[in-house]
Amino acid sequence: MSIRLGYQMPNFSNTSSVRELFPAVIAQAREAEAAGFDAAFVMDHFYQLPLVGGPEEPMLEAYSALSGLATATERIQLSALVTGNTYRNPALLAKTVTTLDVVSGGRAVLGIGAGWFELEHQQYGFEFGTFTERFERLDEALQIIEPMLRGQHPTFDGKWYRAQNAMNEPRIRDDLPILLGGGGEKKTFGLAARFADHLNIICNASELPRKLDALHQRCAEAGRDPATLETSFLALAIVDEDGDRARKQQADILARLGIDLSTLTEAERRETVADRQFAGTPDEVAEQIRTRVLDLGIDGVIVNMVTNGHEPGVVSAVGQALRPLVSTPRS
């Protein structure tokens, strides 16, 4: 597995009817595939996220949607970014993602994290627990899931989960990739060093040097060569052929969050969500991602485009600008 360039679809509020919703998702995935993206992602949430919209806005169940995309695409890898571990029994999740792998002909990736959106837990009846408990659960879950993906039959009796000789058939392969997502320098990075093929780092871009240092420390503690753990960064791209229009869209988005970039110093800007955003023309966004992310030593980038990723041609334009930056391994 390699994910140097990924496309995430976080927004399903851009069609006039529910019947048009999934055809629009298919169109984006197909455009990403044709544009050379390595993977297409949906979010594993039941409500829309606060930074994107209200909880009542449309949100698809991740694995049902991914299975639909599997039959509508041919080459692109498919994953949740990322599966909330608290939402599913780990053995069931291993079965679910393995079935997606069978349906897609070997294109599934297990993206997984500890879970964080408390409102969903409260209203759907999932146990939320403390921060520490959620990471205890993720650690235990991976001790069941990882061997099940490899064709083993784990028996496990933990604080949170149990499995007894858990079988997982059929499987196309024994190396279905595991992607961990998050920014926690101790817990998330430690689990990535032990279990993952890929780490998607979610943080402000200015934090990346510190994050990479911490990741190297966790790999050293686990006895792992960090070069064997691929990394990517989740970038919020606001893109338009008219760069000024894109920057105006960025300003409008930030204003709704109470942020006025014109009043902030550079140091203050780095403390806001603006430090995760990249605004301008496709070429301008690509240059920003190169200098602020890739040149720091991150292997790849996963982009979402909340404002206009659903518009035909936008994903292709961004892919064309970014693909040359990530097409070969970086030293």
Coordinates of C-alpha atoms in Angstrom, one line a residue:
M1 CA 0.0 0.0 0.0
S2 CA 1.0 3.5 -0.7
I3 CA -1.2 6.6 -0.2
R4 CA 0.8 9.6 -1.4
L5 CA -2.3 11.4 -2.7
G6 CA -5.8 10.9 -1.2
Y7 CA -9.1 12.6 -1.6
Q8 CA -11.6 12.8 1.3
M9 CA -15.3 13.6 0.8
P10 CA -16.5 15.2 4.0
N11 CA -19.7 16.9 2.7
F12 CA -22.9 15.5 1.3
S13 CA -24.9 18.7 1.4
N14 CA -24.5 19.7 -2.2
T15 CA -27.3 18.0 -4.1
S16 CA -30.9 19.1 -4.4
S17 CA -32.4 15.7 -3.4
V18 CA -31.3 12.6 -1.5
R19 CA -31.7 10.5 -4.7
E20 CA -28.9 12.6 -6.3
L21 CA -26.6 12.3 -3.3
F22 CA -24.8 9.0 -3.9
P23 CA -24.4 9.5 -7.7
A24 CA -22.5 12.7 -6.8
V25 CA -20.3 10.7 -4.4
I26 CA -19.6 8.2 -7.2
A27 CA -18.7 11.0 -9.6
Q28 CA -16.2 12.4 -7.2
A29 CA -14.6 9.0 -6.5
R30 CA -14.4 8.3 -10.3
E31 CA -12.9 11.7 -11.0
A32 CA -10.3 11.2 -8.2
E33 CA -9.4 7.8 -9.7
A34 CA -9.0 9.2 -13.2
A35 CA -6.9 12.0 -11.8
G36 CA -4.4 9.7 -10.2
F37 CA -5.4 9.8 -6.6
D38 CA -4.3 6.7 -4.7
A39 CA -7.3 6.6 -2.3
A40 CA -10.8 7.9 -1.8
F41 CA -12.0 8.4 1.8
V42 CA -15.3 9.1 3.5
M43 CA -15.7 10.0 7.1
D44 CA -16.9 7.5 9.7
H45 CA -19.5 9.7 11.3
F46 CA -23.3 9.7 11.7
Y47 CA -23.7 13.5 12.1
Q48 CA -21.9 16.3 10.2
L49 CA -18.9 17.7 12.0
P50 CA -19.1 21.1 13.7
L51 CA -16.4 22.7 11.5
V52 CA -18.3 21.7 8.3
G53 CA -22.0 22.1 9.2
G54 CA -24.8 21.3 11.5
P55 CA -25.4 17.8 12.9
E56 CA -28.7 17.5 10.9
E57 CA -26.9 17.8 7.6
P58 CA -26.5 14.6 5.4
M59 CA -24.0 12.0 6.5
L60 CA -23.6 8.5 5.1
E61 CA -22.7 5.4 7.0
A62 CA -19.1 4.8 6.0
Y63 CA -18.8 1.1 5.1
S64 CA -22.1 1.0 3.2
A65 CA -20.9 4.0 1.1
L66 CA -17.5 2.5 0.5
S67 CA -19.0 -0.8 -0.6
G68 CA -21.1 1.1 -3.1
L69 CA -18.0 2.9 -4.3
A70 CA -16.2 -0.4 -4.7
T71 CA -18.6 -1.4 -7.4
A72 CA -18.4 1.9 -9.2
T73 CA -14.5 2.2 -9.3
E74 CA -11.7 0.0 -10.5
R75 CA -8.3 1.0 -9.1
I76 CA -8.5 3.5 -6.4
Q77 CA -8.1 2.4 -2.7
L78 CA -11.1 2.9 -0.4
S79 CA -11.1 3.7 3.3
A80 CA -12.7 5.6 6.1
L81 CA -10.7 8.5 7.4
V82 CA -11.0 7.3 10.0
T83 CA -13.2 4.5 11.5
G84 CA -14.3 5.4 15.1
N85 CA -13.2 2.4 17.1
T86 CA -15.9 3.0 19.6
Y87 CA -18.7 2.4 17.1
R88 CA -18.1 -1.3 16.3
N89 CA -17.0 -4.5 17.9
P90 CA -13.4 -5.1 16.7
A91 CA -13.9 -8.6 15.3
L92 CA -17.0 -7.3 13.4
L93 CA -14.9 -4.4 12.1
A94 CA -12.2 -6.8 10.9
K95 CA -14.9 -8.8 9.1
T96 CA -16.5 -5.6 7.7
V97 CA -13.3 -4.2 6.2
T98 CA -12.2 -7.6 4.9
T99 CA -15.6 -7.9 3.1
L100 CA -15.0 -4.5 1.6
D101 CA -11.6 -5.8 0.4
V102 CA -13.3 -8.8 -1.2
V103 CA -16.0 -6.6 -2.8
S104 CA -13.4 -4.1 -4.2
G105 CA -10.9 -6.8 -5.4
G106 CA -8.2 -5.9 -2.8
R107 CA -8.6 -2.2 -2.5
A108 CA -9.7 -1.7 1.1
V109 CA -7.6 0.1 3.7
L110 CA -8.6 0.0 7.4
G111 CA -8.4 3.6 8.6
I112 CA -9.0 3.7 12.3
G113 CA -8.8 6.0 15.3
A114 CA -9.9 6.2 18.9
G115 CA -13.1 8.1 18.3
W116 CA -13.9 11.6 19.6
F117 CA -17.3 13.1 18.6
E118 CA -19.2 12.9 21.9
L119 CA -22.6 14.0 20.5
E120 CA -22.8 10.9 18.3
H121 CA -22.0 8.6 21.2
Q122 CA -24.6 10.3 23.4
Q123 CA -27.4 10.2 20.9
Y124 CA -26.7 6.8 19.3
G125 CA -26.1 5.1 22.7
F126 CA -22.4 4.3 22.3
E127 CA -20.2 4.4 25.4
F128 CA -17.9 7.4 25.1
G129 CA -15.8 7.1 28.2
T130 CA -12.7 9.0 29.0
F131 CA -9.8 9.9 26.7
T132 CA -7.6 7.3 28.4
E133 CA -10.4 4.6 28.1
R134 CA -10.9 5.2 24.4
F135 CA -7.2 4.6 23.7
E136 CA -7.2 1.5 25.9
R137 CA -10.0 0.2 23.8
L138 CA -8.2 1.1 20.6
D139 CA -5.1 -0.8 21.7
E140 CA -7.2 -3.9 22.6
A141 CA -9.1 -3.7 19.4
L142 CA -6.0 -3.6 17.3
Q143 CA -4.7 -6.7 19.1
I144 CA -7.8 -8.5 17.7
I145 CA -8.2 -6.8 14.3
E146 CA -4.6 -7.0 13.1
P147 CA -4.2 -10.8 13.4
M148 CA -7.7 -11.3 11.9
L149 CA -6.6 -9.4 8.9
R150 CA -3.5 -11.6 8.6
G151 CA -5.4 -14.9 8.6
Q152 CA -4.8 -15.7 12.3
H153 CA -7.4 -16.7 14.8
P154 CA -6.9 -14.5 17.8
T155 CA -8.1 -15.3 21.3
F156 CA -8.1 -12.3 23.5
D157 CA -9.5 -11.5 26.9
G158 CA -9.1 -7.8 27.8
K159 CA -10.6 -5.1 29.9
W160 CA -12.9 -4.0 27.0
Y161 CA -13.0 -6.7 24.4
R162 CA -13.0 -10.5 24.1
A163 CA -12.5 -12.8 21.2
Q164 CA -12.1 -16.6 21.1
N165 CA -10.4 -18.2 18.1
A166 CA -11.9 -15.5 15.9
M167 CA -11.9 -16.6 12.2
N168 CA -12.2 -14.2 9.2
E169 CA -13.0 -15.8 5.9
P170 CA -12.9 -15.2 3.0
R171 CA -9.9 -13.0 2.5
I172 CA -8.2 -11.9 -0.7
R173 CA -4.9 -11.2 1.0
D174 CA -3.1 -11.3 4.3
D175 CA -1.6 -7.8 4.1
L176 CA -4.7 -5.5 4.2
P177 CA -3.2 -2.2 5.2
I178 CA -3.9 -0.5 8.5
L179 CA -3.9 3.4 8.6
L180 CA -4.1 5.2 11.9
G181 CA -5.3 8.8 12.0
G182 CA -4.8 11.4 14.6
G183 CA -2.3 13.8 16.2
G184 CA -1.6 12.3 19.6
E185 CA 2.2 12.2 20.0
K186 CA 2.2 9.5 22.7
K187 CA -0.9 7.3 22.3
T188 CA -1.8 7.5 18.6
F189 CA 1.8 7.6 17.4
G190 CA 2.7 4.7 19.7
L191 CA 0.0 2.6 18.4
A192 CA 0.9 3.5 14.8
A193 CA 4.5 2.4 15.4
R194 CA 3.2 -1.0 16.7
F195 CA 0.4 -1.7 14.3
A196 CA 0.1 0.6 11.3
D197 CA 1.3 0.7 7.7
H198 CA 0.4 4.4 7.4
L199 CA -0.2 7.3 9.7
N200 CA -2.4 10.2 8.7
I201 CA -1.3 13.1 10.9
I202 CA -4.1 15.5 11.8
C203 CA -2.7 18.8 13.2
N204 CA -1.8 22.3 12.3
A205 CA 0.8 22.4 9.6
S206 CA 3.2 24.4 11.8
E207 CA 3.2 21.5 14.3
L208 CA 4.5 19.0 11.8
P209 CA 8.3 19.1 12.7
R210 CA 7.4 18.4 16.3
K211 CA 5.0 15.6 15.3
L212 CA 7.7 13.9 13.2
D213 CA 10.2 14.1 16.0
A214 CA 7.7 12.4 18.3
L215 CA 6.9 9.8 15.7
H216 CA 10.5 8.9 15.4
Q217 CA 10.7 8.5 19.2
R218 CA 7.7 6.2 19.2
C219 CA 9.2 4.1 16.4
A220 CA 12.5 3.9 18.3
E221 CA 10.6 2.7 21.4
A222 CA 8.9 0.0 19.3
G223 CA 12.1 -1.0 17.6
R224 CA 10.7 0.0 14.2
D225 CA 12.5 1.8 11.4
P226 CA 10.3 5.0 10.8
A227 CA 11.0 4.7 7.1
T228 CA 8.7 1.7 7.1
L229 CA 5.7 3.8 8.4
E230 CA 4.3 6.0 5.6
T231 CA 2.9 9.4 6.6
S232 CA 0.4 11.8 5.2
F233 CA -1.2 15.1 6.3
L234 CA -4.9 16.0 6.1
A235 CA -5.1 19.3 4.3
L236 CA -8.2 21.5 4.0
A237 CA -8.0 22.9 0.5
I238 CA -10.0 25.9 -0.7
V239 CA -9.4 25.9 -4.4
D240 CA -10.6 28.0 -7.3
E241 CA -9.2 28.9 -10.7
D242 CA -9.6 32.5 -9.4
G243 CA -7.2 32.5 -6.4
D244 CA -8.8 35.7 -5.0
R245 CA -12.2 34.0 -5.0
A246 CA -10.7 31.1 -3.1
R247 CA -9.1 33.3 -0.5
K248 CA -12.4 35.2 -0.1
Q249 CA -14.1 31.8 0.5
Q250 CA -11.5 31.0 3.1
A251 CA -12.1 34.4 4.8
D252 CA -15.8 33.7 4.9
I253 CA -15.4 30.3 6.4
L254 CA -13.1 31.6 9.1
A255 CA -15.4 34.5 9.8
R256 CA -18.2 32.1 10.6
L257 CA -15.8 30.7 13.2
G258 CA -15.1 34.1 14.6
I259 CA -11.6 34.3 13.0
D260 CA -10.4 37.4 11.1
L261 CA -7.1 36.7 9.5
S262 CA -6.5 40.3 8.7
T263 CA -6.2 41.1 12.5
L264 CA -3.9 38.1 13.4
T265 CA -0.1 38.0 13.5
E266 CA 1.6 35.0 11.9
A267 CA 2.1 33.4 15.3
E268 CA -1.6 33.9 16.1
R269 CA -2.7 32.5 12.7
R270 CA -0.7 29.3 13.4
E271 CA -2.9 28.7 16.5
T272 CA -6.1 28.6 14.4
V273 CA -7.7 26.2 11.9
A274 CA -6.3 28.5 9.2
D275 CA -3.0 26.7 9.7
R276 CA -4.6 23.6 8.3
Q277 CA -6.0 25.4 5.3
F278 CA -4.5 26.0 1.8
A279 CA -6.3 28.5 -0.3
G280 CA -5.7 29.7 -3.9
T281 CA -5.5 28.3 -7.4
P282 CA -4.7 24.7 -7.8
D283 CA -1.0 25.5 -8.5
E284 CA -0.9 27.9 -5.5
V285 CA -2.4 25.3 -3.2
A286 CA 0.1 22.7 -4.5
E287 CA 3.0 25.1 -3.8
Q288 CA 1.7 25.8 -0.3
I289 CA 1.4 22.1 0.4
R290 CA 4.9 21.4 -0.9
T291 CA 6.5 24.1 1.3
R292 CA 4.4 23.7 4.4
V293 CA 4.0 19.9 4.4
L294 CA 6.0 17.8 2.0
D295 CA 9.3 19.6 2.3
L296 CA 9.2 18.9 6.1
G297 CA 9.4 15.2 5.4
I298 CA 5.8 14.1 5.2
D299 CA 5.3 11.5 2.5
G300 CA 1.9 12.4 1.1
V301 CA -1.2 14.5 1.5
I302 CA -4.9 13.8 1.8
V303 CA -7.0 16.7 0.7
N304 CA -10.7 17.6 1.2
M305 CA -12.5 20.5 -0.5
V306 CA -15.6 21.3 1.4
T307 CA -16.6 24.3 -0.7
N308 CA -16.5 22.8 -4.2
G309 CA -15.0 19.3 -4.4
H310 CA -18.3 18.1 -5.8
E311 CA -18.1 20.4 -8.8
P312 CA -16.9 18.6 -12.0
G313 CA -13.3 19.3 -12.8
V314 CA -12.1 20.6 -9.4
V315 CA -10.7 17.2 -8.1
S316 CA -9.0 16.7 -11.5
A317 CA -7.4 20.2 -11.3
V318 CA -6.1 19.6 -7.8
G319 CA -4.9 16.1 -8.7
Q320 CA -3.0 17.4 -11.7
A321 CA -1.3 20.1 -9.6
L322 CA -0.4 17.7 -6.7
R323 CA 0.4 14.5 -8.4
P324 CA 3.9 15.5 -9.6
L325 CA 4.9 16.4 -6.0
V326 CA 4.1 13.0 -4.6
S327 CA 4.7 10.6 -7.5
T328 CA 8.1 9.4 -6.3
P329 CA 9.3 8.5 -2.8
R330 CA 10.9 11.5 -1.1
S331 CA 14.3 11.1 0.4

